Coordinates of N, CA and C in Angstrom, one line a residue:
X1 N 0.9 -0.9 0.4 CA 0.1 0.1 0.0 C 1.4 1.5 0.1
X2 N 0.4 2.0 -1.2 CA 1.4 3.3 -1.1 C 0.9 4.2 0.2
X3 N 2.3 5.2 0.5 CA 1.9 5.7 1.4 C 1.6 7.0 1.3
X4 N 0.5 7.7 2.5 CA -0.5 8.7 2.0 C 0.4 10.2 2.2
X5 N 2.2 10.1 2.1 CA 2.8 11.1 1.3 C 3.4 11.0 -0.1
X6 N 2.6 10.0 -0.6 CA 3.1 9.7 -2.3 C 1.5 9.2 -3.0
X7 N 0.8 8.9 -2.2 CA -0.5 8.6 -3.2 C -0.8 9.3 -4.1
X8 N -1.3 8.5 -5.0 CA -1.9 9.4 -5.9 C -3.4 9.7 -5.5
X9 N -3.9 11.2 -6.1 CA -5.4 11.3 -5.7 C -5.6 12.4 -6.8
X10 N -6.9 12.4 -7.3 CA -7.3 13.7 -8.1 C -6.9 14.8 -7.9
X11 N -6.9 15.7 -9.0 CA -6.5 17.1 -9.1 C -7.3 17.7 -8.5
X12 N -7.2 19.3 -7.8 CA -7.9 19.9 -7.4 C -8.5 20.6 -8.4
X13 N -9.8 21.3 -8.5 CA -10.8 21.9 -9.4 C -9.9 23.3 -9.9
X14 N -9.5 23.6 -8.8 CA -8.8 24.8 -9.2 C -7.7 25.3 -8.2
X15 N -6.9 26.1 -8.8 CA -5.6 26.7 -7.4 C -5.5 27.9 -8.2
X16 N -5.7 29.0 -7.2 CA -5.7 30.5 -7.2 C -4.7 31.4 -6.0
X17 N -4.3 32.0 -6.7 CA -3.3 32.7 -5.9 C -4.2 34.1 -5.0
X18 N -3.3 34.3 -3.8 CA -4.1 34.8 -2.7 C -3.0 35.9 -2.9
X19 N -1.6 36.0 -3.4 CA -0.5 37.0 -3.1 C -0.1 36.7 -4.8
X20 N 1.2 37.4 -4.6 CA 2.3 37.5 -5.6 C 3.1 36.5 -5.4
X21 N 3.6 36.5 -4.6 CA 4.5 35.1 -4.3 C 4.0 33.5 -4.6
X22 N 5.2 32.9 -5.3 CA 4.7 31.5 -5.8 C 4.1 30.3 -5.0
X23 N 4.4 30.7 -3.3 CA 4.2 29.7 -2.5 C 2.5 30.6 -1.9
X24 N 1.9 31.7 -2.6 CA 0.7 32.1 -1.9 C -0.4 31.9 -2.8
X25 N -0.5 30.3 -2.8 CA -1.9 30.4 -3.8 C -2.5 28.9 -2.7
X26 N -3.7 28.9 -3.4 CA -4.5 27.6 -2.5 C -5.5 27.0 -3.5
X27 N -5.2 25.3 -3.4 CA -6.4 24.7 -3.8 C -7.9 24.6 -3.7
X28 N -8.6 24.5 -4.7 CA -10.3 24.5 -4.3 C -10.6 23.5 -4.5
X29 N -11.2 22.0 -3.7 CA -12.1 21.1 -3.9 C -13.7 21.1 -3.9
X30 N -14.0 21.3 -4.8 CA -16.0 21.2 -4.7 C -16.4 19.9 -4.4
X31 N -17.5 20.4 -3.5 CA -17.8 18.7 -3.0 C -18.6 17.8 -4.0
X32 N -18.4 16.5 -3.4 CA -19.0 15.3 -3.9 C -20.3 15.0 -3.3
X33 N -21.7 14.7 -3.8 CA -22.9 14.5 -3.4 C -23.8 15.5 -2.7
X34 N -24.1 14.9 -1.6 CA -24.9 16.5 -1.1 C -23.9 17.5 -0.3
X35 N -24.0 18.5 -0.3 CA -23.2 19.7 -0.3 C -23.8 20.3 1.3
X36 N -22.5 20.4 2.1 CA -22.4 20.5 3.7 C -22.5 22.0 4.3
X37 N -22.4 22.7 2.9 CA -22.7 23.9 3.3 C -21.3 24.5 4.3
X38 N -20.4 24.0 4.4 CA -19.1 24.5 5.0 C -17.8 24.0 4.6
X39 N -16.6 24.8 4.4 CA -15.7 24.9 3.5 C -14.2 24.6 5.2
X40 N -13.7 23.0 4.5 CA -12.8 22.6 5.0 C -11.6 23.1 4.7
X41 N -10.7 23.6 5.4 CA -9.3 24.6 5.4 C -8.2 23.7 5.6
X42 N -7.6 22.8 5.2 CA -6.7 21.6 5.3 C -5.2 22.5 4.9
X43 N -4.3 22.3 6.2 CA -3.0 23.1 6.4 C -2.2 21.8 6.4
X44 N -1.3 21.9 5.5 CA 0.2 20.8 5.5 C 1.1 21.1 6.8
X45 N 1.6 20.2 6.9 CA 2.8 20.1 8.0 C 4.0 20.0 7.7
X46 N 5.3 19.5 7.8 CA 6.4 19.7 7.6 C 7.3 20.3 8.6
X47 N 7.3 20.4 9.4 CA 8.1 21.0 10.3 C 8.4 22.6 10.2
X48 N 7.3 23.3 9.8 CA 7.3 24.7 8.4 C 8.5 24.5 7.7
X49 N 9.3 23.6 7.2 CA 10.2 23.6 5.8 C 9.8 23.6 4.3
X50 N 10.2 24.2 3.9 CA 10.2 24.3 2.2 C 10.2 22.5 2.1
X51 N 10.7 21.8 2.2 CA 11.2 20.3 1.4 C 9.9 19.5 1.5
X52 N 8.7 20.2 2.3 CA 7.3 19.2 2.5 C 6.3 20.4 1.6
X53 N 5.7 20.2 0.9 CA 4.6 21.5 0.5 C 3.0 20.5 0.5
X54 N 1.9 21.2 0.0 CA 0.6 20.8 -0.2 C 0.4 19.4 -0.8
X55 N 1.2 18.6 -1.8 CA 0.8 17.7 -2.3 C 0.7 16.5 -1.9
X56 N 1.2 16.6 -0.7 CA 0.6 15.4 0.0 C -0.5 15.2 0.5
X57 N -1.1 16.0 0.7 CA -3.0 16.4 1.2 C -3.6 15.7 0.1
X58 N -3.3 15.2 -0.8 CA -4.6 15.4 -1.9 C -5.6 13.9 -1.3
X59 N -5.4 12.9 -1.2 CA -5.7 12.1 -0.6 C -6.9 12.3 0.8
X60 N -6.1 13.0 1.7 CA -6.7 13.8 3.0 C -8.4 14.3 2.5
X61 N -7.7 15.4 1.3 CA -8.3 16.6 0.9 C -9.8 16.0 0.2
X62 N -9.5 15.5 -0.7 CA -10.2 14.0 -1.1 C -11.5 13.3 -0.6
X63 N -11.1 13.2 0.7 CA -11.6 12.1 1.6 C -12.7 13.4 2.2
X64 N -12.3 14.3 2.3 CA -13.4 15.6 2.7 C -14.3 16.3 2.0
X65 N -13.4 16.1 0.5 CA -14.7 16.5 -0.5 C -16.0 15.0 -0.7
X66 N -15.5 14.1 -0.4 CA -16.3 13.1 -0.4 C -17.2 13.1 0.5
X67 N -17.5 14.2 1.2 CA -17.8 13.8 2.6 C -18.9 15.2 2.5
X68 N -18.5 15.8 1.4 CA -19.6 17.2 1.3 C -19.3 18.5 1.3
X69 N -18.0 18.5 1.6 CA -17.1 19.6 2.2 C -16.9 20.6 0.6
X70 N -16.9 21.7 0.7 CA -16.0 22.5 0.1 C -14.4 22.2 0.7
X71 N -13.6 22.4 0.0 CA -12.0 21.9 0.3 C -10.8 22.9 0.0
X72 N -10.4 23.9 0.6 CA -9.5 24.3 0.5 C -7.8 24.2 0.9
X73 N -7.1 24.1 0.3 CA -5.4 23.6 0.4 C -4.7 25.1 -0.1
X74 N -4.3 25.4 1.0 CA -3.4 26.5 0.9 C -1.6 26.2 1.3
X75 N -1.1 26.9 0.4 CA 0.3 26.6 0.4 C 0.7 28.0 1.1
X76 N 1.8 28.2 1.7 CA 2.5 28.9 2.1 C 3.6 29.1 2.4
X77 N 3.9 30.5 2.6 CA 6.2 30.5 2.6 C 6.3 29.8 4.0
X78 N 7.4 29.2 3.7 CA 8.0 28.3 5.0 C 9.6 28.8 5.2
X79 N 10.0 28.6 6.2 CA 10.9 28.7 6.8 C 12.7 28.2 5.7
X80 N 13.3 28.5 5.7 CA 13.8 30.0 6.3 C 13.7 31.1 5.1
X81 N 13.0 30.6 3.8 CA 12.3 31.9 3.3 C 11.6 32.5 3.4
X82 N 10.5 31.9 4.1 CA 9.7 32.8 5.0 C 9.9 32.2 6.3
X83 N 10.2 33.3 7.3 CA 10.2 32.3 8.5 C 8.4 33.0 9.2
X84 N 8.6 33.2 10.7 CA 6.9 33.6 11.2 C 6.3 34.5 10.9
X85 N 6.9 35.7 10.4 CA 5.9 36.8 10.4 C 5.4 36.5 8.9
X86 N 6.0 36.2 7.8 CA 5.6 36.1 6.6 C 4.5 34.4 7.0
X87 N 4.7 33.7 7.4 CA 4.3 32.7 7.3 C 2.6 33.0 7.6
X88 N 2.8 33.8 9.1 CA 1.3 34.1 10.0 C 0.8 35.2 8.7
X89 N 1.4 36.1 8.0 CA 0.4 37.3 7.3 C 0.0 36.6 6.3
X90 N 0.4 35.1 5.5 CA 0.0 34.3 5.1 C -1.3 33.7 5.1
X91 N -1.5 33.3 6.2 CA -2.3 32.8 7.1 C -3.7 33.3 7.1
X92 N -3.2 34.6 7.6 CA -4.7 35.8 7.5 C -4.8 36.1 6.1
X93 N -4.1 36.6 5.5 CA -4.2 36.5 4.2 C -5.4 35.7 2.8
X94 N -4.4 34.5 3.3 CA -5.8 33.3 2.6 C -7.0 32.9 3.4
X95 N -7.2 33.4 4.6 CA -8.4 33.2 5.3 C -9.6 33.9 4.6
X96 N -9.0 35.3 4.9 CA -10.1 36.4 3.7 C -10.0 35.8 2.9
X97 N -9.2 35.7 1.9 CA -9.4 35.3 0.8 C -10.2 34.8 0.3
X98 N -10.2 33.5 1.2 CA -11.3 32.2 1.1 C -12.2 32.4 1.6
X99 N -12.7 33.6 2.6 CA -13.8 33.7 3.3 C -14.6 34.9 2.6
X100 N -13.9 35.4 1.2 CA -14.5 36.8 0.9 C -15.3 36.2 -0.4
X101 N -15.1 34.8 -1.1 CA -15.4 33.9 -2.0 C -17.0 34.1 -1.8
X102 N -17.9 34.1 -2.8 CA -19.3 33.5 -2.7 C -19.3 32.4 -2.8
X103 N -18.8 31.8 -3.9 CA -18.9 30.0 -3.9 C -18.2 29.0 -3.1
X104 N -17.7 29.6 -1.8 CA -17.2 29.1 -1.1 C -17.9 29.3 0.4
X105 N -18.7 28.2 1.1 CA -19.5 28.5 2.4 C -18.5 29.4 3.2
X106 N -19.1 30.4 4.1 CA -18.6 31.1 4.9 C -17.8 30.0 6.1
X107 N -18.9 29.5 7.0 CA -18.5 28.5 8.2 C -17.2 27.8 7.3
X108 N -16.3 28.1 8.6 CA -14.9 27.5 8.4 C -14.4 26.3 9.5
X109 N -14.5 25.0 9.1 CA -13.4 24.6 9.3 C -11.9 24.1 9.5
X110 N -11.2 24.5 10.3 CA -10.0 24.6 10.5 C -9.2 23.1 10.4
X111 N -8.3 22.4 9.9 CA -7.9 21.1 9.8 C -6.2 21.3 9.4
X112 N -5.6 20.9 10.6 CA -4.1 21.2 10.4 C -3.1 19.7 10.6
X113 N -2.1 19.4 10.3 CA -1.7 18.4 10.7 C 0.1 18.8 10.7
X114 N 0.4 18.5 11.7 CA 1.6 18.7 12.6 C 2.5 19.7 12.8
X115 N 3.3 20.6 12.0 CA 3.4 22.0 12.0 C 2.1 22.7 11.6
X116 N 1.3 22.2 10.6 CA -0.5 22.4 10.3 C -1.1 22.9 11.3
X117 N -1.0 21.9 12.2 CA -2.0 21.8 13.7 C -1.1 22.9 14.4
X118 N -0.3 23.4 14.4 CA 0.0 24.4 15.0 C -0.4 26.2 14.4
X119 N 0.2 25.8 13.0 CA -0.9 26.9 12.4 C -2.6 27.4 12.1
X120 N -2.7 25.7 12.5 CA -4.3 26.6 12.4 C -4.9 26.1 13.7
X121 N -4.3 26.2 15.0 CA -4.5 26.5 16.2 C -4.0 27.9 16.7
X122 N -3.0 28.8 16.0 CA -2.5 29.8 16.2 C -3.9 30.6 15.6
X123 N -4.4 30.2 14.3 CA -4.9 31.1 13.6 C -6.4 31.6 14.2
X124 N -7.2 29.8 14.7 CA -8.0 30.0 15.4 C -8.3 31.2 16.2
X125 N -6.9 31.2 17.2 CA -7.0 32.2 18.2 C -6.9 33.9 17.7
X126 N -7.5 34.1 16.7 CA -6.9 35.2 15.9 C -8.6 36.2 15.9
X127 N -8.2 37.5 16.3 CA -9.7 38.0 16.0 C -10.4 38.0 14.9
X128 N -9.6 37.9 13.5 CA -9.8 37.8 12.2 C -10.2 36.5 12.0
X129 N -10.8 35.4 13.0 CA -10.7 33.8 12.3 C -12.4 33.9 12.8
X130 N -13.4 35.0 12.5 CA -14.4 34.9 13.2 C -15.5 33.7 12.2
X131 N -14.8 33.7 10.9 CA -15.6 32.8 10.0 C -15.6 31.0 10.8
X132 N -14.7 31.2 11.2 CA -13.6 29.6 12.1 C -15.2 28.9 13.2
X133 N -15.8 27.8 12.9 CA -16.1 27.5 14.0 C -16.1 25.9 14.3
X134 N -15.0 26.1 14.0 CA -14.3 24.8 14.7 C -12.8 24.3 13.9
X135 N -12.0 24.0 14.9 CA -10.7 23.3 14.7 C -10.2 22.2 15.1
X136 N -9.5 21.5 14.2 CA -9.0 20.2 14.1 C -7.6 20.0 13.8
X137 N -6.5 19.6 14.9 CA -5.2 19.6 15.2 C -4.7 18.2 15.3
X138 N -4.4 17.9 14.1 CA -3.4 16.6 13.6 C -2.4 16.1 14.2
X139 N -2.0 15.7 15.4 CA -0.7 15.4 15.7 C 0.3 17.2 15.8
X140 N -0.4 17.4 16.0 CA 0.2 18.9 16.0 C 0.8 19.8 16.8
X141 N 2.0 20.5 16.4 CA 2.8 21.1 17.0 C 2.4 22.3 17.8
X142 N 1.2 21.9 18.9 CA 0.6 23.2 19.1 C 1.3 23.8 20.7
X143 N 2.4 23.1 20.8 CA 2.7 23.7 22.1 C 4.3 24.1 22.1
X144 N 4.4 25.5 20.8 CA 5.7 25.8 20.5 C 6.6 25.8 21.3
X145 N 6.7 26.3 22.7 CA 7.7 26.3 23.7 C 8.3 24.7 24.2
X146 N 7.5 24.0 24.0 CA 7.7 22.3 24.2 C 8.3 21.6 22.9
X147 N 7.9 22.6 21.9 CA 8.5 21.8 20.6 C 10.0 22.0 20.3
X148 N 10.4 23.6 20.7 CA 11.4 24.2 21.1 C 12.4 23.3 22.0
X149 N 11.3 22.7 23.5 CA 12.7 22.2 24.5 C 12.9 20.5 24.3
X150 N 11.9 19.9 24.1 CA 12.4 18.9 22.9 C 13.0 18.5 22.1
X151 N 13.1 19.4 21.3 CA 14.7 19.6 20.3 C 13.9 19.0 18.6
X152 N 12.5 19.5 18.7 CA 11.7 18.8 17.9 C 12.5 19.1 16.3
X153 N 12.4 18.4 15.2 CA 12.5 18.5 13.9 C 14.3 19.0 13.9
X154 N 14.9 18.9 14.7 CA 16.0 19.6 14.7 C 16.4 21.0 14.7
X155 N 15.7 21.4 15.4 CA 15.3 22.9 15.8 C 14.5 23.2 15.1
X156 N 13.9 22.6 14.5 CA 12.5 23.5 13.8 C 11.7 24.7 14.4
X157 N 11.6 24.7 15.4 CA 10.6 26.2 16.0 C 11.7 27.0 15.5
X158 N 12.9 26.9 16.2 CA 13.7 28.2 16.0 C 14.1 28.4 14.9
X159 N 14.1 27.6 14.2 CA 14.3 27.9 12.5 C 13.1 28.7 12.3
X160 N 11.7 28.3 12.5 CA 10.4 28.8 12.2 C 10.7 30.5 12.6
X161 N 11.3 30.9 14.0 CA 10.8 31.8 14.6 C 11.8 33.0 14.4
X162 N 13.5 31.9 14.2 CA 14.7 32.9 13.9 C 15.1 33.3 15.0
X163 N 14.9 32.3 16.3 CA 15.1 33.4 17.7 C 15.2 31.8 18.3
X164 N 15.4 32.3 20.0 CA 15.0 31.0 21.0 C 14.0 31.8 21.9
X165 N 12.9 31.2 23.0 CA 12.6 32.0 23.7 C 13.1 32.9 24.6
X166 N 14.2 32.2 24.6 CA 15.3 33.6 25.5 C 15.4 34.9 24.8
X167 N 16.1 34.7 23.7 CA 16.0 35.6 22.9 C 14.8 36.5 22.4
X168 N 14.0 35.9 22.4 CA 12.4 37.1 22.0 C 11.2 36.5 22.6
X169 N 10.9 36.4 23.9 CA 10.1 36.0 24.8 C 8.4 36.4 24.3
X170 N 8.6 38.0 23.7 CA 7.4 37.9 23.0 C 7.3 37.4 21.9
X171 N 7.8 37.7 21.1 CA 7.5 37.1 20.0 C 7.2 35.6 19.8
X172 N 7.9 34.8 21.0 CA 7.0 33.5 21.2 C 6.1 33.3 22.0
X173 N 5.6 34.2 22.8 CA 4.3 33.8 23.3 C 3.3 33.8 21.9
X174 N 3.1 35.1 21.5 CA 2.3 35.8 20.5 C 2.2 34.7 19.6
X175 N 3.2 33.7 19.2 CA 3.2 32.5 18.0 C 2.6 31.2 18.2
X176 N 3.0 31.3 19.9 CA 2.5 29.8 20.4 C 0.8 30.0 21.0
X177 N 0.2 28.5 20.1 CA -1.2 29.1 20.2 C -1.5 28.4 22.0
X178 N -0.5 27.5 22.9 CA -0.7 27.2 24.0 C -0.9 28.7 24.8
X179 N 0.1 29.7 24.7 CA 0.1 30.5 25.3 C -1.0 32.0 24.8
X180 N -2.2 31.6 23.9 CA -3.2 32.8 23.5 C -4.5 32.8 24.3
X181 N -4.7 31.2 24.8 CA -6.0 31.2 25.9 C -6.8 30.9 24.5
X182 N -8.0 30.8 24.7 CA -9.2 29.6 24.4 C -9.6 30.8 22.7
X183 N -9.8 30.0 21.6 CA -10.1 30.6 20.6 C -12.1 30.5 21.0
X184 N -12.5 31.3 19.8 CA -13.8 31.8 19.9 C -14.8 30.2 20.0
X185 N -14.0 29.3 19.1 CA -14.7 28.1 18.6 C -13.9 27.1 19.1
X186 N -14.3 25.7 19.2 CA -13.9 24.8 19.9 C -12.5 24.4 18.7
X187 N -11.9 23.8 19.6 CA -10.5 22.8 19.0 C -10.6 21.3 19.6
X188 N -10.1 20.8 18.7 CA -10.2 19.1 19.1 C -8.0 18.9 18.6
X189 N -7.8 18.2 19.8 CA -6.8 17.4 19.4 C -6.6 16.1 18.9
X190 N -6.2 15.8 18.3 CA -6.1 14.3 17.9 C -4.9 13.8 17.5
X191 N -4.7 12.9 18.2 CA -3.2 12.9 18.5 C -2.9 10.9 18.7
X192 N -2.2 10.0 18.2 CA -1.9 8.6 18.4 C -1.1 8.9 19.1
X193 N -0.9 7.2 19.7 CA 0.0 7.0 20.7 C 0.8 6.1 20.3
X194 N 1.7 6.3 18.9 CA 2.8 5.9 17.9 C 3.6 6.8 17.6
X195 N 3.0 8.0 17.7 CA 3.7 9.2 17.3 C 5.3 9.4 17.5
X196 N 5.8 9.4 16.8 CA 7.5 9.3 17.0 C 7.8 10.7 16.7
X197 N 7.5 11.7 15.4 CA 8.2 12.6 15.1 C 7.4 13.8 16.3
X198 N 6.0 13.8 16.5 CA 5.6 14.5 17.1 C 4.9 13.9 18.6
X199 N 5.6 14.1 19.9 CA 4.8 13.0 20.7 C 3.7 13.7 21.3
X200 N 3.0 12.8 21.7 CA 1.6 13.1 22.4 C 1.3 13.8 23.3
X201 N 2.7 13.7 24.3 CA 2.9 15.3 25.2 C 2.6 16.5 24.7
X202 N 2.8 16.7 23.5 CA 2.8 18.1 22.8 C 0.9 18.4 23.1
X203 N 0.6 17.3 22.1 CA -1.1 17.8 22.2 C -1.9 17.7 23.6
X204 N -1.0 16.7 24.7 CA -1.7 17.0 26.1 C -1.6 18.5 26.7
X205 N -0.3 19.0 26.4 CA 0.0 20.1 27.4 C -0.3 21.5 26.6
X206 N -1.0 21.0 25.2 CA -1.8 22.4 25.0 C -3.3 22.1 25.3
X207 N -3.8 20.6 25.5 CA -5.8 20.9 26.0 C -5.2 21.5 27.6
X208 N -3.8 20.9 28.1 CA -3.7 21.7 29.5 C -3.8 22.8 29.9
X209 N -3.2 23.8 29.1 CA -3.3 25.1 29.1 C -4.5 25.9 28.3
X210 N -5.3 25.5 27.7 CA -6.0 26.0 26.4 C -7.8 25.5 27.3
X211 N -8.7 26.7 28.4 CA -9.5 26.1 28.2 C -10.6 25.8 27.0
X212 N -11.2 24.4 27.5 CA -12.2 23.9 27.0 C -11.8 23.0 25.3
X213 N -10.3 23.7 25.2 CA -9.3 22.1 24.2 C -9.9 20.8 24.2
X214 N -10.3 20.3 23.5 CA -10.4 18.7 23.6 C -9.2 18.1 23.0
X215 N -8.8 16.8 23.7 CA -8.0 16.2 23.1 C -8.8 14.5 22.7
X216 N -8.6 13.8 21.7 CA -8.7 12.2 21.4 C -7.4 12.1 21.3
X217 N -7.5 10.7 22.0 CA -5.8 10.0 21.9 C -6.3 8.4 20.8
X218 N -5.9 8.5 19.8 CA -5.7 7.2 19.0 C -4.6 6.1 19.4
X219 N -5.3 5.0 19.9 CA -4.4 3.8 20.2 C -3.7 3.4 19.0
X220 N -2.5 3.1 19.1 CA -1.9 2.3 18.1 C -1.9 3.2 16.7
X221 N -1.8 4.2 16.7 CA -2.1 5.3 15.2 C -0.5 6.4 15.4
X222 N 0.2 6.2 14.3 CA 1.4 6.8 14.0 C 0.9 8.5 13.9
X223 N 2.5 9.3 13.3 CA 2.4 10.6 12.8 C 1.5 10.7 11.6
X224 N 1.5 9.4 10.5 CA 0.8 9.7 9.4 C -0.6 8.9 9.2
X225 N -1.0 8.2 10.5 CA -2.1 7.5 10.3 C -3.4 8.8 10.4
X226 N -3.2 9.6 10.9 CA -4.6 10.9 11.1 C -4.7 11.8 9.9
X227 N -3.6 11.5 9.0 CA -4.0 11.9 7.6 C -4.5 11.1 6.2
X228 N -4.3 9.8 6.7 CA -4.5 8.9 6.0 C -5.9 8.0 6.2
X229 N -6.7 8.7 4.4 CA -8.2 8.1 4.7 C -8.0 6.6 4.7
X230 N -7.1 5.7 4.3 CA -7.2 4.4 4.4 C -6.9 4.1 6.1
X231 N -6.4 4.6 6.9 CA -6.5 4.6 8.8 C -7.5 4.2 8.8
X232 N -7.7 3.6 10.1 CA -9.0 4.0 11.2 C -8.8 4.7 11.9
X233 N -7.5 5.3 12.2 CA -7.6 6.7 12.7 C -8.0 7.9 11.8
X234 N -8.2 7.8 10.8 CA -8.6 8.8 9.9 C -10.4 8.7 9.9
X235 N -11.1 7.5 10.5 CA -12.2 7.9 10.6 C -12.7 8.7 11.4
X236 N -12.0 8.8 13.2 CA -12.1 9.4 14.1 C -11.9 10.5 13.8
X237 N -11.0 11.4 13.0 CA -10.8 12.7 12.1 C -12.1 13.1 11.2
X238 N -12.5 11.9 10.4 CA -13.7 12.6 9.7 C -15.1 12.5 10.6
X239 N -15.1 12.1 11.8 CA -15.9 12.1 12.7 C -16.2 13.6 13.5
X240 N -14.9 13.8 13.7 CA -14.9 15.1 14.2 C -15.3 16.2 13.6
X241 N -14.8 16.0 12.2 CA -14.9 17.3 11.4 C -16.5 17.5 11.2
X242 N -17.0 16.2 10.9 CA -18.2 16.0 10.9 C -18.6 16.7 11.5
X243 N -18.6 16.6 12.9 CA -20.1 16.6 14.5 C -19.2 18.5 14.3
X244 N -18.2 18.8 13.8 CA -18.1 20.2 14.0 C -18.9 21.1 13.4
X245 N -18.7 20.9 11.9 CA -19.3 20.9 11.1 C -21.1 21.1 11.6
X246 N -21.1 20.1 11.8 CA -23.0 20.0 11.8 C -23.4 21.0 13.3
X247 N -22.5 21.3 14.2 CA -22.9 21.7 15.8 C -22.6 23.2 14.9
X248 N -21.8 23.6 14.1 CA -21.4 24.9 14.3 C -20.9 25.5 14.9
X249 N -19.9 24.7 15.5 CA -18.7 25.1 16.6 C -19.8 25.9 17.9
X250 N -21.0 24.9 18.3 CA -21.3 25.0 19.3 C -21.3 23.5 20.4
X251 N -20.6 22.8 20.1 CA -20.1 21.9 20.8 C -18.9 22.1 21.6
X252 N -18.5 22.5 23.0 CA -17.8 22.7 23.4 C -17.6 22.1 24.7

C-alpha cells in the first residue's frame, strides 16, 4: 500500500493565488454528493520547512470532498525563505481571501497536521477568524515552547522563529497557541500513541493550557495515520470534522 505521502489523488478543481509569491496559492475542491455548506481548510505540515508542501494532502482533501465539504488547501511561505512573520501574514490573507468568495461557504473548519496543527490552532485564536466554527489539530505542534524544549525536527521551532524563547520571549508568546487562551470556537487535538515525530505530550500540554480544548487519543496510530483516509484513525478525524460542521461550533 502506497504511503499517504506519495499516494496519487485526483487533482483539485482549481488553484488560485492569494498573493504575488509562488507559494501564496490555494487549491479548491468542490464537494461530491450532498453539499454540507461548510468549507474545510486543510493546512499541511512538514516542520514549517520548504521540503514539504501541500502535494501530499490530496488523499486527505479528497476524503473531505467526498464527505460533501468544499475544501481549500493553502500553500504558504516556509522557513527559511519565509519565517514566522511571513507565515502568519499568509495564513491571515488566505483566510480572508477564501472567506470573501461567494462560491465557498463562510463557515470554516480548520484542519492542520503537525506544523499545520500549530498554524490552524494559532489562526483560530486570532480576532480575524470569526468565520471559523471549529479547529482540528492532527498530531499538531500546538505547544511551540515544548516543541523547542524537546528539540523536535532538529530545531524546527527555532528555525521558524529565527530566535529562541530566551532571545525574543514576546514573539514566542504571540506565536504559541498554547499561550493564547481559548479560541472562540472549539478546538480538538487528535494524536496517536505511536507518534515518533511529534509526541503525544505536545497535544496533552496544549489541552492542559487552553480552556475547553479537547484531546482525542488514538491507540496504535502513528504520525501519518491521522491524515491517511485508509487508516482507522482517519475515521475519527472525519467524524470530528463532521461533528464540528454539524454543530456550528456550539459543541464545546
